[in-house]
Short mmCIF file of C-alpha atoms in Angstrom, two decimals:
data_model
loop_
_atom_site.label_atom_id
_atom_site.label_comp_id
_atom_site.label_asym_id
_atom_site.label_seq_id
_atom_site.Cartn_x
_atom_site.Cartn_y
_atom_site.Cartn_z
CA MET A 1 105.80 89.05 75.83
CA THR A 2 103.45 88.80 78.62
CA ASP A 3 102.31 91.69 80.14
CA PHE A 4 103.78 91.85 83.39
CA ALA A 5 102.73 94.78 83.74
CA THR A 6 99.54 94.29 83.24
CA THR A 7 97.93 95.84 86.64
CA ILE A 8 96.04 93.30 89.21
CA GLY A 9 92.97 95.53 88.93
CA MET A 10 93.00 93.52 85.49
CA VAL A 11 92.59 89.92 87.38
CA LEU A 12 90.39 90.95 89.89
CA ARG A 13 87.77 91.01 87.44
CA GLN A 14 88.69 87.45 85.77
CA LYS A 15 87.80 86.00 89.41
CA ASP A 16 84.78 85.80 91.37
CA GLY A 17 84.76 88.71 93.74
CA GLN A 18 83.76 86.58 96.32
CA ILE A 19 86.02 87.42 99.56
CA ALA A 20 87.01 83.98 102.43
CA SER A 21 87.09 85.77 105.30
CA VAL A 22 87.03 85.22 109.07
CA ARG A 23 86.82 86.97 112.18
CA PRO A 24 89.71 86.68 114.85
CA ASP A 25 87.01 85.00 117.72
CA ALA A 26 86.55 81.90 115.60
CA SER A 27 88.81 79.11 116.60
CA VAL A 28 91.41 77.84 114.32
CA TYR A 29 89.77 74.52 113.02
CA GLN A 30 87.12 76.85 112.00
CA ALA A 31 88.61 78.94 109.57
CA ILE A 32 90.09 75.50 108.17
CA GLU A 33 86.67 74.16 107.81
CA ILE A 34 85.89 77.34 105.48
CA MET A 35 89.89 76.90 103.95
CA ALA A 36 88.43 73.84 102.54
CA ASP A 37 84.94 73.50 101.74
CA ARG A 38 85.95 77.70 99.48
CA LYS A 39 88.52 75.71 98.39
CA VAL A 40 92.16 78.36 99.47
CA GLY A 41 94.83 78.51 101.78
CA ALA A 42 94.14 82.00 103.23
CA LEU A 43 91.44 83.93 104.82
CA LEU A 44 91.52 87.23 105.65
CA VAL A 45 91.06 88.38 109.70
CA MET A 46 88.40 90.91 109.47
CA GLU A 47 86.79 92.47 111.95
CA GLY A 48 83.43 93.60 109.71
CA PRO A 49 85.23 95.51 107.24
CA VAL A 50 89.11 95.84 108.43
CA LEU A 51 91.24 93.63 107.64
CA LEU A 52 93.13 92.73 110.45
CA GLY A 53 95.92 89.78 109.50
CA ILE A 54 95.91 87.06 107.14
CA ILE A 55 95.59 82.63 108.19
CA SER A 56 96.96 80.28 106.38
CA GLU A 57 97.31 76.77 106.04
CA ARG A 58 101.45 77.37 106.67
CA ASP A 59 100.48 79.52 109.78
CA TYR A 60 98.03 76.53 111.37
CA ALA A 61 100.44 73.86 110.44
CA ARG A 62 103.28 75.99 112.21
CA LYS A 63 101.49 77.49 115.08
CA VAL A 64 98.78 75.15 115.07
CA ILE A 65 99.87 71.32 114.90
CA LEU A 66 104.07 71.40 115.32
CA GLN A 67 103.07 73.81 118.84
CA GLY A 68 100.95 70.86 120.25
CA ARG A 69 97.94 73.36 120.23
CA SER A 70 94.04 73.14 119.96
CA SER A 71 92.39 73.86 116.45
CA LYS A 72 89.03 74.05 118.44
CA GLU A 73 90.57 75.38 121.03
CA THR A 74 93.20 78.15 119.51
CA GLN A 75 91.58 81.42 117.87
CA VAL A 76 92.95 83.05 114.84
CA SER A 77 94.01 85.83 116.23
CA GLU A 78 96.24 84.42 118.70
CA ILE A 79 98.14 82.70 114.94
CA MET A 80 96.77 85.02 112.15
CA SER A 81 100.02 87.09 110.83
CA SER A 82 99.41 90.70 110.93
CA PRO A 83 99.80 93.12 109.35
CA VAL A 84 99.13 91.93 106.19
CA LEU A 85 100.92 93.02 103.12
CA SER A 86 98.49 94.09 100.86
CA VAL A 87 98.63 95.63 97.30
CA THR A 88 96.45 97.77 95.48
CA ARG A 89 94.72 97.92 92.15
CA GLN A 90 97.51 99.64 90.65
CA HIS A 91 100.21 97.54 90.88
CA THR A 92 101.18 95.22 88.31
CA VAL A 93 101.54 90.97 87.98
CA GLY A 94 105.23 91.94 87.93
CA GLU A 95 105.58 93.69 91.53
CA CYS A 96 103.07 91.91 92.94
CA MET A 97 105.43 88.27 91.82
CA ARG A 98 108.38 90.05 93.33
CA ILE A 99 106.68 91.06 96.46
CA ILE A 100 104.94 87.32 96.56
CA THR A 101 108.70 86.07 96.11
CA LYS A 102 110.60 88.44 98.71
CA ASN A 103 108.67 87.90 101.93
CA ARG A 104 107.52 84.09 100.71
CA ILE A 105 103.84 83.89 101.18
CA ARG A 106 101.79 83.22 98.47
CA HIS A 107 98.13 85.15 99.07
CA LEU A 108 98.06 89.31 98.61
CA PRO A 109 94.86 90.88 99.62
CA VAL A 110 94.32 94.38 96.94
CA VAL A 111 93.19 97.35 99.45
CA GLU A 112 91.87 100.82 98.08
CA ASN A 113 90.98 103.24 100.86
CA SER A 114 91.07 101.03 103.36
CA ALA A 115 88.19 99.04 101.59
CA VAL A 116 89.71 95.02 100.52
CA LEU A 117 88.65 94.30 96.81
CA GLY A 118 89.74 90.91 97.02
CA VAL A 119 92.97 88.83 96.45
CA VAL A 120 95.34 87.25 94.56
CA SER A 121 97.31 84.34 94.76
CA ILE A 122 100.13 83.01 93.30
CA GLY A 123 98.61 80.46 91.74
CA ASP A 124 96.36 83.47 90.26
CA LEU A 125 99.52 85.39 89.08
CA VAL A 126 100.70 82.15 86.97
CA ASN A 127 97.35 82.02 85.70
CA TRP A 128 97.18 85.22 84.58
CA VAL A 129 101.05 85.14 83.13
CA ILE A 130 100.26 81.57 81.07
CA SER A 131 97.20 82.83 79.65
CA GLU A 132 98.79 86.04 78.03
CA GLN A 133 101.73 83.31 77.08
CA GLU A 134 99.44 81.67 74.90
CA MET A 135 97.52 84.94 73.48
CA THR A 136 101.28 86.07 72.42
CA ILE A 137 101.69 83.19 70.77
CA ARG A 138 98.69 82.49 69.12
CA HIS A 139 98.82 86.27 67.72
CA LEU A 140 102.52 85.56 66.70
CA GLU A 141 100.94 82.62 65.08
CA ALA A 142 98.85 83.78 62.78
CA TYR A 143 101.50 86.73 61.73
CA ILE A 144 103.92 84.32 60.48
CA SER A 145 100.77 81.94 58.87
CA GLY A 146 99.58 85.31 57.16
CA SER A 147 96.28 84.83 58.38
CA ALA A 148 96.21 87.43 60.79
CA THR A 149 94.34 90.93 61.01
CA ILE A 150 96.36 93.90 61.96
#
Protein backbone atom coordinates (compact mmCIF):
# COMPACT_ATOMS: atom_id res chain seq x y z
CA MET A 1 0.00 0.00 0.00
CA THR A 2 1.14 3.53 -0.73
CA ASP A 3 1.99 5.42 2.41
CA PHE A 4 -0.13 8.56 2.32
CA ALA A 5 0.91 9.01 5.97
CA THR A 6 4.47 9.87 4.94
CA THR A 7 5.30 13.34 6.19
CA ILE A 8 6.12 16.23 3.91
CA GLY A 9 9.44 16.46 5.73
CA MET A 10 10.39 13.18 4.01
CA VAL A 11 9.32 14.56 0.62
CA LEU A 12 11.32 17.77 1.18
CA ARG A 13 14.48 15.74 1.91
CA GLN A 14 14.29 14.37 -1.65
CA LYS A 15 14.34 17.88 -3.14
CA ASP A 16 17.34 20.15 -3.75
CA GLY A 17 16.41 22.50 -0.90
CA GLN A 18 16.45 25.63 -3.05
CA ILE A 19 13.52 28.01 -2.66
CA ALA A 20 12.52 29.99 -5.73
CA SER A 21 11.39 33.42 -4.64
CA VAL A 22 10.92 36.99 -5.74
CA ARG A 23 10.57 40.34 -3.98
CA PRO A 24 7.13 42.01 -3.91
CA ASP A 25 8.46 45.11 -5.69
CA ALA A 26 9.83 43.12 -8.64
CA SER A 27 8.00 43.39 -11.94
CA VAL A 28 5.81 40.50 -13.02
CA TYR A 29 8.08 40.22 -16.07
CA GLN A 30 11.08 39.61 -13.78
CA ALA A 31 9.09 36.97 -11.88
CA ILE A 32 8.18 35.17 -15.11
CA GLU A 33 11.87 35.24 -16.15
CA ILE A 34 12.85 33.64 -12.83
CA MET A 35 10.15 30.97 -13.24
CA ALA A 36 11.43 30.18 -16.74
CA ASP A 37 15.07 30.04 -15.60
CA ARG A 38 14.26 27.83 -12.59
CA LYS A 39 11.71 25.73 -14.54
CA VAL A 40 9.02 26.25 -11.88
CA GLY A 41 5.38 27.27 -12.08
CA ALA A 42 5.31 29.52 -9.02
CA LEU A 43 7.52 31.69 -6.85
CA LEU A 44 7.22 32.56 -3.20
CA VAL A 45 6.95 36.30 -2.69
CA MET A 46 9.31 37.17 0.15
CA GLU A 47 10.60 40.25 1.88
CA GLY A 48 13.81 38.91 3.40
CA PRO A 49 12.80 35.79 5.37
CA VAL A 50 9.11 36.82 5.54
CA LEU A 51 6.61 35.00 3.29
CA LEU A 52 4.15 37.55 1.89
CA GLY A 53 2.47 35.65 -0.91
CA ILE A 54 2.90 33.42 -3.93
CA ILE A 55 2.82 34.24 -7.63
CA SER A 56 2.05 31.55 -10.19
CA GLU A 57 1.73 31.22 -13.93
CA ARG A 58 -2.01 31.12 -13.30
CA ASP A 59 -1.87 34.51 -11.54
CA TYR A 60 0.04 35.90 -14.52
CA ALA A 61 -2.45 34.53 -17.05
CA ARG A 62 -5.55 35.68 -15.19
CA LYS A 63 -4.42 38.94 -13.60
CA VAL A 64 -2.06 40.32 -16.22
CA ILE A 65 -2.65 38.80 -19.66
CA LEU A 66 -6.45 38.58 -19.53
CA GLN A 67 -6.73 42.06 -18.03
CA GLY A 68 -4.46 43.62 -20.65
CA ARG A 69 -1.88 44.76 -18.11
CA SER A 70 1.83 45.20 -18.80
CA SER A 71 4.03 42.58 -17.15
CA LYS A 72 6.94 45.05 -17.09
CA GLU A 73 4.89 47.76 -15.35
CA THR A 74 2.94 45.57 -12.92
CA GLN A 75 4.55 44.70 -9.61
CA VAL A 76 4.40 41.20 -8.17
CA SER A 77 2.66 42.57 -5.06
CA GLU A 78 -0.27 43.69 -7.22
CA ILE A 79 -1.15 40.20 -8.44
CA MET A 80 0.29 37.76 -5.88
CA SER A 81 -2.01 35.43 -3.99
CA SER A 82 -2.07 36.29 -0.32
CA PRO A 83 -2.44 35.07 2.36
CA VAL A 84 -0.69 31.85 1.40
CA LEU A 85 -1.91 28.42 2.42
CA SER A 86 1.04 26.57 3.93
CA VAL A 87 1.83 23.31 5.70
CA THR A 88 4.45 22.08 8.15
CA ARG A 89 6.89 19.17 7.85
CA GLN A 90 4.48 17.11 9.96
CA HIS A 91 1.63 17.29 7.43
CA THR A 92 1.22 14.06 5.49
CA VAL A 93 1.27 13.49 1.75
CA GLY A 94 -2.44 12.63 1.94
CA GLU A 95 -3.29 15.83 3.84
CA CYS A 96 -1.34 17.94 1.36
CA MET A 97 -3.05 16.26 -1.60
CA ARG A 98 -6.44 17.07 -0.03
CA ILE A 99 -5.44 20.72 0.59
CA ILE A 100 -4.19 21.15 -2.98
CA THR A 101 -7.27 19.51 -4.47
CA LYS A 102 -9.80 21.31 -2.26
CA ASN A 103 -8.24 24.74 -2.87
CA ARG A 104 -7.39 24.20 -6.55
CA ILE A 105 -3.77 25.17 -6.09
CA ARG A 106 -0.55 23.54 -7.26
CA HIS A 107 2.07 24.66 -4.74
CA LEU A 108 2.26 24.54 -0.94
CA PRO A 109 4.99 26.31 1.01
CA VAL A 110 6.33 24.34 3.97
CA VAL A 111 6.69 26.72 6.93
CA GLU A 112 7.65 26.22 10.56
CA ASN A 113 8.07 28.94 13.18
CA SER A 114 7.69 31.56 10.41
CA ALA A 115 10.66 30.09 8.51
CA VAL A 116 10.13 28.85 4.96
CA LEU A 117 11.64 25.37 4.61
CA GLY A 118 10.62 24.67 1.02
CA VAL A 119 7.74 24.20 -1.37
CA VAL A 120 5.94 21.04 -2.45
CA SER A 121 4.02 20.93 -5.69
CA ILE A 122 1.30 18.59 -6.88
CA GLY A 123 4.01 17.07 -9.11
CA ASP A 124 6.21 16.35 -6.09
CA LEU A 125 3.32 14.61 -4.34
CA VAL A 126 2.33 12.55 -7.38
CA ASN A 127 5.96 11.51 -7.97
CA TRP A 128 6.25 10.48 -4.30
CA VAL A 129 3.11 8.34 -4.52
CA ILE A 130 4.29 6.70 -7.76
CA SER A 131 7.71 5.91 -6.24
CA GLU A 132 6.09 4.41 -3.15
CA GLN A 133 3.78 2.28 -5.30
CA GLU A 134 6.70 1.03 -7.41
CA MET A 135 8.61 0.07 -4.26
CA THR A 136 5.58 -1.78 -2.87
CA ILE A 137 5.17 -3.67 -6.15
CA ARG A 138 8.86 -4.70 -6.13
CA HIS A 139 8.56 -5.94 -2.54
CA LEU A 140 5.40 -7.91 -3.33
CA GLU A 141 6.97 -9.45 -6.45
CA ALA A 142 10.04 -10.47 -4.44
CA TYR A 143 7.84 -11.95 -1.72
CA ILE A 144 5.72 -13.90 -4.23
CA SER A 145 8.77 -15.24 -6.07
CA GLY A 146 10.34 -16.29 -2.77
CA SER A 147 13.40 -14.06 -3.12
CA ALA A 148 12.34 -11.69 -0.34
CA THR A 149 14.59 -11.41 2.67
CA ILE A 150 12.55 -10.66 5.74
